[in-house]
mmCIF file of C-alpha atoms in Angstrom:
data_model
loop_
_atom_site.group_PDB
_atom_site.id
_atom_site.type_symbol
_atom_site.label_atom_id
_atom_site.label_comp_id
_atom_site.label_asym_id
_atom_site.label_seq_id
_atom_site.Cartn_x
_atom_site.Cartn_y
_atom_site.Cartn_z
ATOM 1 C CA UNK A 1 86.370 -31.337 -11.482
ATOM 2 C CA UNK A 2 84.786 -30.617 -7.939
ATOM 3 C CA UNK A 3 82.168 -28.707 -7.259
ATOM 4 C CA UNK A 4 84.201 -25.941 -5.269
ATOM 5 C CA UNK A 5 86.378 -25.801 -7.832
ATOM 6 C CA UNK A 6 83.097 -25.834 -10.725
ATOM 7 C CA UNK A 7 81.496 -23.065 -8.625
ATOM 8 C CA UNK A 8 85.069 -21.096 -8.769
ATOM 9 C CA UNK A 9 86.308 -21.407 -11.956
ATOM 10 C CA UNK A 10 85.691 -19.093 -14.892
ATOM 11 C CA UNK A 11 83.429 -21.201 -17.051
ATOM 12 C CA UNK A 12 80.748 -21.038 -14.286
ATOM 13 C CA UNK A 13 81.724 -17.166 -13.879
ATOM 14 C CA UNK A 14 80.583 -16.577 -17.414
ATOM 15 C CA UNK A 15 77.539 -18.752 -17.578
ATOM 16 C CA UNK A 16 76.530 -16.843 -14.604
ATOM 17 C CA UNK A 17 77.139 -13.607 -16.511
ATOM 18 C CA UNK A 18 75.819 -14.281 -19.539
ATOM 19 C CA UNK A 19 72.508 -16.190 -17.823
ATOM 20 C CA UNK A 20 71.835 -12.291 -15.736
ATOM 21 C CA UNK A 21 72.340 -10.750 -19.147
ATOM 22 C CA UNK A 22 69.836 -12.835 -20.747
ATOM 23 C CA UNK A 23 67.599 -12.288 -17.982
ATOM 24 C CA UNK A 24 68.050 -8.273 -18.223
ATOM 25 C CA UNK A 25 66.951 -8.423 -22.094
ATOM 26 C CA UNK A 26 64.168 -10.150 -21.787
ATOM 27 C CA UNK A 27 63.006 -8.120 -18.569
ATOM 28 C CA UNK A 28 63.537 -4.838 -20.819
ATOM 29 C CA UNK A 29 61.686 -6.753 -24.118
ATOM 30 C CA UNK A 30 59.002 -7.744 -21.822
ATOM 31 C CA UNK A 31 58.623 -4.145 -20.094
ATOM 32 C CA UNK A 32 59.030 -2.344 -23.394
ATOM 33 C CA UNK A 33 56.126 -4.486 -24.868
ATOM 34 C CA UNK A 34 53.944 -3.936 -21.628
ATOM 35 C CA UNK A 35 54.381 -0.431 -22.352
ATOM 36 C CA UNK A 36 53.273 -0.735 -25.860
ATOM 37 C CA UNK A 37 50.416 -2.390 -25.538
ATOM 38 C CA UNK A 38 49.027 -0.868 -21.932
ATOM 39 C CA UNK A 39 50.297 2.586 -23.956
ATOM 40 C CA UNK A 40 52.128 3.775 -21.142
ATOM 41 C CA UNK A 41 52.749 7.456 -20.774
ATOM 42 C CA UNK A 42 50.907 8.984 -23.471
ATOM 43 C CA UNK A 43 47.768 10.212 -22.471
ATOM 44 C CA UNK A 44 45.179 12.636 -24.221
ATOM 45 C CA UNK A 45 43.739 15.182 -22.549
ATOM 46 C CA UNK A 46 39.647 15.243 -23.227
ATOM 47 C CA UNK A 47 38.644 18.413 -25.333
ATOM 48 C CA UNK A 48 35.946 20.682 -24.032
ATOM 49 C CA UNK A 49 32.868 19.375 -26.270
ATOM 50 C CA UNK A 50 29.980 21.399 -25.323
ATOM 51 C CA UNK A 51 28.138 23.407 -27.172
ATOM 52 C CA UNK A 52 29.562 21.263 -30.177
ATOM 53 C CA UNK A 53 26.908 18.887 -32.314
ATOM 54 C CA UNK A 54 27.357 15.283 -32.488
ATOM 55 C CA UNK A 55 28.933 15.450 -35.979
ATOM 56 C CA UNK A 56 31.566 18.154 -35.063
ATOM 57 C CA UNK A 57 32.464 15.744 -31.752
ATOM 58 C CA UNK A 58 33.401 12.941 -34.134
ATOM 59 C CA UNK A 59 35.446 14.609 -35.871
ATOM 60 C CA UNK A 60 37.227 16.433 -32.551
ATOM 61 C CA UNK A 61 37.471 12.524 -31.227
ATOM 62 C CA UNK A 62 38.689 10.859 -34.316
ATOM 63 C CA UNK A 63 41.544 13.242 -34.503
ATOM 64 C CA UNK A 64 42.393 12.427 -31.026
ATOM 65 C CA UNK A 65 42.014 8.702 -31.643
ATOM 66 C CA UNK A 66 38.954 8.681 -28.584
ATOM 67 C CA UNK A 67 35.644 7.619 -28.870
ATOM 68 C CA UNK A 68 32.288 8.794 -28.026
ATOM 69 C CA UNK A 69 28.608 7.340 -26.852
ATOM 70 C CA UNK A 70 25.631 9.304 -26.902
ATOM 71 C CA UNK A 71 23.420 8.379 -23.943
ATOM 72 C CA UNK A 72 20.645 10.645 -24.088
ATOM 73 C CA UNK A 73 19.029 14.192 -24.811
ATOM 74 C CA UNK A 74 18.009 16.254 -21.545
ATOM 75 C CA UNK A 75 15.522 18.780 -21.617
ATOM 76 C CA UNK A 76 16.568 21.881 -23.238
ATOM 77 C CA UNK A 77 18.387 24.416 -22.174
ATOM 78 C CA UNK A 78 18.124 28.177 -23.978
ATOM 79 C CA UNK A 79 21.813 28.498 -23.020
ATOM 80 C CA UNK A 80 22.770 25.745 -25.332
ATOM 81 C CA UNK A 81 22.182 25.403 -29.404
ATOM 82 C CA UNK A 82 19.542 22.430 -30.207
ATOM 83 C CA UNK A 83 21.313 18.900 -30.703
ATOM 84 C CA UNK A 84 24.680 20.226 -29.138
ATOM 85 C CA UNK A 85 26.639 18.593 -26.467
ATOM 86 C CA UNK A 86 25.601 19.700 -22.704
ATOM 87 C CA UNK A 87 27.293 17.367 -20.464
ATOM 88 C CA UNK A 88 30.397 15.238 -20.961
ATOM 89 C CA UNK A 89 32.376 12.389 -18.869
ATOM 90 C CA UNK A 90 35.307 12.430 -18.742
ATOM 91 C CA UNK A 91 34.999 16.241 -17.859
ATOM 92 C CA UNK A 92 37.234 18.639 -20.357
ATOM 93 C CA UNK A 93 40.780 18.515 -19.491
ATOM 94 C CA UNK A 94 41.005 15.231 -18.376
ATOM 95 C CA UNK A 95 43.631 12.726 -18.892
ATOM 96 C CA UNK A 96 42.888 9.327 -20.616
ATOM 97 C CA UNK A 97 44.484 6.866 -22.807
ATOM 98 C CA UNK A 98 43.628 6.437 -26.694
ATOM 99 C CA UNK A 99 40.912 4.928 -27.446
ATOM 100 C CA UNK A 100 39.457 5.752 -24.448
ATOM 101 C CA UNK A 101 35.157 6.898 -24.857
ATOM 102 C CA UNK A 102 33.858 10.060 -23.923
ATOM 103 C CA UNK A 103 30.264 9.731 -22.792
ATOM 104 C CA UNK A 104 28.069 12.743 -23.704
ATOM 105 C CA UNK A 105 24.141 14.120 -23.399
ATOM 106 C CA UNK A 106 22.513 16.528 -26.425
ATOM 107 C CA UNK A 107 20.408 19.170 -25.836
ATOM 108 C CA UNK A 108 16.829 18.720 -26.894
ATOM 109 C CA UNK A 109 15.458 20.473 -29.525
ATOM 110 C CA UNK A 110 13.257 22.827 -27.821
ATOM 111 C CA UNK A 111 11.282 22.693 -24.315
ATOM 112 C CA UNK A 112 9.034 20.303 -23.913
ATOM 113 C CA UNK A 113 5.526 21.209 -22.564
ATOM 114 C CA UNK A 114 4.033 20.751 -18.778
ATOM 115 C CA UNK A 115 0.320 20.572 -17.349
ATOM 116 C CA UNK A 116 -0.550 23.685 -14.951
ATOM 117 C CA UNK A 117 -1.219 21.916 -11.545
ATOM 118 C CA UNK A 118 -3.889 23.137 -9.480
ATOM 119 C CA UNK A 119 -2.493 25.646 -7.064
ATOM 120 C CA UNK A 120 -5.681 27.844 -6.903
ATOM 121 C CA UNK A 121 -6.649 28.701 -3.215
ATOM 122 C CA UNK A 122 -3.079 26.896 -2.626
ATOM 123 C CA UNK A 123 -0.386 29.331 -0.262
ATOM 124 C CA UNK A 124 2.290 31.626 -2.145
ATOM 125 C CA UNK A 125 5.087 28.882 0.081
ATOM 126 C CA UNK A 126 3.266 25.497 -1.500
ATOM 127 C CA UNK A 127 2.743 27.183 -5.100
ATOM 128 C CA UNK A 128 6.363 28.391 -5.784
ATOM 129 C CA UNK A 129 8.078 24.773 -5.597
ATOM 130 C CA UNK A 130 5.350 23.052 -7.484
ATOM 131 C CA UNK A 131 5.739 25.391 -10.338
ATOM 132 C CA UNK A 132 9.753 25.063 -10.428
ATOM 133 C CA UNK A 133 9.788 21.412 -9.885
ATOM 134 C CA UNK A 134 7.897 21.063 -13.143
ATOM 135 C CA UNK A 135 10.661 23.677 -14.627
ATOM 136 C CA UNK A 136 7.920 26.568 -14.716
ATOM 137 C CA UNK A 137 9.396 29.650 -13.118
ATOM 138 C CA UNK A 138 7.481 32.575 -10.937
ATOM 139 C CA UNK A 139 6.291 35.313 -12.760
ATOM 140 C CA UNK A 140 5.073 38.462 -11.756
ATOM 141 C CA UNK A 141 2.960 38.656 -7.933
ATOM 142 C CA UNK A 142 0.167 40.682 -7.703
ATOM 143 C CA UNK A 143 -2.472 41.251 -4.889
ATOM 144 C CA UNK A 144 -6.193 41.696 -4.709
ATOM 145 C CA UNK A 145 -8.421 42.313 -2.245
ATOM 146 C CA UNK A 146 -9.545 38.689 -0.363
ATOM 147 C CA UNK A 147 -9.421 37.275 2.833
ATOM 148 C CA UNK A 148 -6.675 34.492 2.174
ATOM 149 C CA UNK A 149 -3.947 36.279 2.514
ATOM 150 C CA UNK A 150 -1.011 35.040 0.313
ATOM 151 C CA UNK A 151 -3.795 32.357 -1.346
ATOM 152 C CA UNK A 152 -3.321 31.848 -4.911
ATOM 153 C CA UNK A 153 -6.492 33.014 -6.621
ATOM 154 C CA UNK A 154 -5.344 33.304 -10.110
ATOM 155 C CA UNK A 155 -2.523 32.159 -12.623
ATOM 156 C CA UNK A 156 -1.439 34.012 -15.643
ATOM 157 C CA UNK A 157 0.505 33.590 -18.566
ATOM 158 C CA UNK A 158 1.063 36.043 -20.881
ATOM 159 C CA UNK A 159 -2.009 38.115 -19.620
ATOM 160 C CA UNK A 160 -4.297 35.312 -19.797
ATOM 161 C CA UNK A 161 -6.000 33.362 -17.159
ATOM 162 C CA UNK A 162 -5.071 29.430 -16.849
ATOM 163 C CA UNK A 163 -6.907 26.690 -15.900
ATOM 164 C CA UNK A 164 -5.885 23.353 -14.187
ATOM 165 C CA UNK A 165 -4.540 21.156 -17.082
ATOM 166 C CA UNK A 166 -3.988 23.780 -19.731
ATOM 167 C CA UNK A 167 -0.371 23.122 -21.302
ATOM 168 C CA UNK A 168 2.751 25.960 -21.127
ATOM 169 C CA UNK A 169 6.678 24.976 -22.254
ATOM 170 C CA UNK A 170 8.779 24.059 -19.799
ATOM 171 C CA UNK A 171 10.497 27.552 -18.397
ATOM 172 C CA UNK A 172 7.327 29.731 -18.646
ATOM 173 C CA UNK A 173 6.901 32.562 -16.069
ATOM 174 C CA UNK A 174 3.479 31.737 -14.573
ATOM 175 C CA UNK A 175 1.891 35.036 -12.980
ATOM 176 C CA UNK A 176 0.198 34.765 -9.725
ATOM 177 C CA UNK A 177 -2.562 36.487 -8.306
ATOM 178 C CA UNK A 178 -2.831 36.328 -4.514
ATOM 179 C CA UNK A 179 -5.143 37.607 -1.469
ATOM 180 C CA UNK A 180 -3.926 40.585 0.304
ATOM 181 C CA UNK A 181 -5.912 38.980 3.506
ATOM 182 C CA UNK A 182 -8.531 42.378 3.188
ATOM 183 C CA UNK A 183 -12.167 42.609 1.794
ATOM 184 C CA UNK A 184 -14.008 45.464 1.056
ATOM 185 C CA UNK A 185 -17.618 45.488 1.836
ATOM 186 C CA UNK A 186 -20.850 46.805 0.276
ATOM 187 C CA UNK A 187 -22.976 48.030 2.511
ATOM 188 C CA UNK A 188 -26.516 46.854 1.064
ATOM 189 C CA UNK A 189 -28.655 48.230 3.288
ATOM 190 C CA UNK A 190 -31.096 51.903 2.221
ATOM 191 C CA UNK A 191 -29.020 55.173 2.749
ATOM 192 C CA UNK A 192 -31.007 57.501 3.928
ATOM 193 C CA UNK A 193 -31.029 60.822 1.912
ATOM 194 C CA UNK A 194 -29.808 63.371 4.887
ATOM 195 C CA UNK A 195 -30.574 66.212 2.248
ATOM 196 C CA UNK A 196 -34.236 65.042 1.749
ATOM 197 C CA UNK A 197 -36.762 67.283 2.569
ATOM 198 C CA UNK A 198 -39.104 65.919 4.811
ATOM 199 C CA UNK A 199 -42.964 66.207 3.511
ATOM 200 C CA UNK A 200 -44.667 69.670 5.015
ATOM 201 C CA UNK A 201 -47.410 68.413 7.728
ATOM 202 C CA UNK A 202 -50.850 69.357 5.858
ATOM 203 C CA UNK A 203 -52.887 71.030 8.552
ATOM 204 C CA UNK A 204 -55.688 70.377 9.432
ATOM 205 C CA UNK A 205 -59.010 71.748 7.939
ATOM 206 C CA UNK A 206 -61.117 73.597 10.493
ATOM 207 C CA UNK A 207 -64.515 72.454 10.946
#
């Protein structure tokens, strides 16, 4: 037999046939595996864990079929129980696959504690973003007669006087007492009595 007529004829017709059909199995067994084992299409969405301890996130994750990894405490926040969950990636209400690992941070278990920094005879501007970038926070602002005006003169917690290096939690108001830029003077110097009496002249004795 000829090619032409080979390439014609219905024996080559159905080889042809049946090799595309063998073809278009395997190309669905092969995609329908991919899709198994890639898990195509079903995707969990990532609980809100906050505000949850680390015991009550494994058992959230395990029932999703995630994962977790602590990283790390952060200082505390009041807002937030001791030892639970603050921050979380992926964020809540994301979409991942199973088995996927949710990263998350605990809250500590209580503030930690900071040095006072020396801010006496420092200005009102430079003493208010020392004290909050060591996570103190202002307190009450009072004035007092001085000639700095808006110099820090005094710092109070709790109605007691701090020195430089005395230790307060993080998140303690710090009072501050500042110059009003006035002084009052005492005037030192002998008042004399206007209402005295001045001492009667004796006269003189006659000779």
């Amino acid at each position: 037999m000829s090619l032409r007529k080979y390439l014609t004829s219905r024996v080559f017709f159905l080889q042809v046939v049946s090799a595309l059909a063998i073809i278009a199995v395997l190309g669905y067994l092969f995609m329908h595996w991919l899709t198994f084992t890639t898990d195509h299409g079903h995707e969990i969405s990532v609980p809100d864990l906050r505000k949850l301890t680390e015991e009550q996130v494994e058992d959230k994750l395990d029932e999703l079929d995630l994962d977790y990894v602590l990283l790390d405490s952060v200082d505390f926040r009041g807002d937030y129980p001791k030892f639970s969950v603050v921050e979380q990636d992926p964020l809540p209400g994301t979409k991942v696959k199973v088995g996927r690992k949710v990263y998350i941070k605990i809250n500590a278990s209580g503030f930690s504690s900071v040095k006072i920094p020396d801010l006496i005879e420092k200005t009102y501007r430079e003493a208010v973003p020392t004290l909050k970038a060591l996570g103190l926070e202002e307190g009450t602002v009072t004035y007092i007669p001085n000639l700095g005006k808006d110099m820090v003169l005094e710092m109070r917690y709790k109605g007691r006087n701090l020195k430089v290096g005395d230790r307060v939690l993080k998140s303690s108001k710090i009072d501050l007492v500042l110059g009003d830029g006035k002084a009052s003077y005492v005037d030192e110097s002998t008042v004399v009595d206007s209402l005295a009496t001045p001492e009667a002249a004796t006269p003189a004795n006659e000779q």
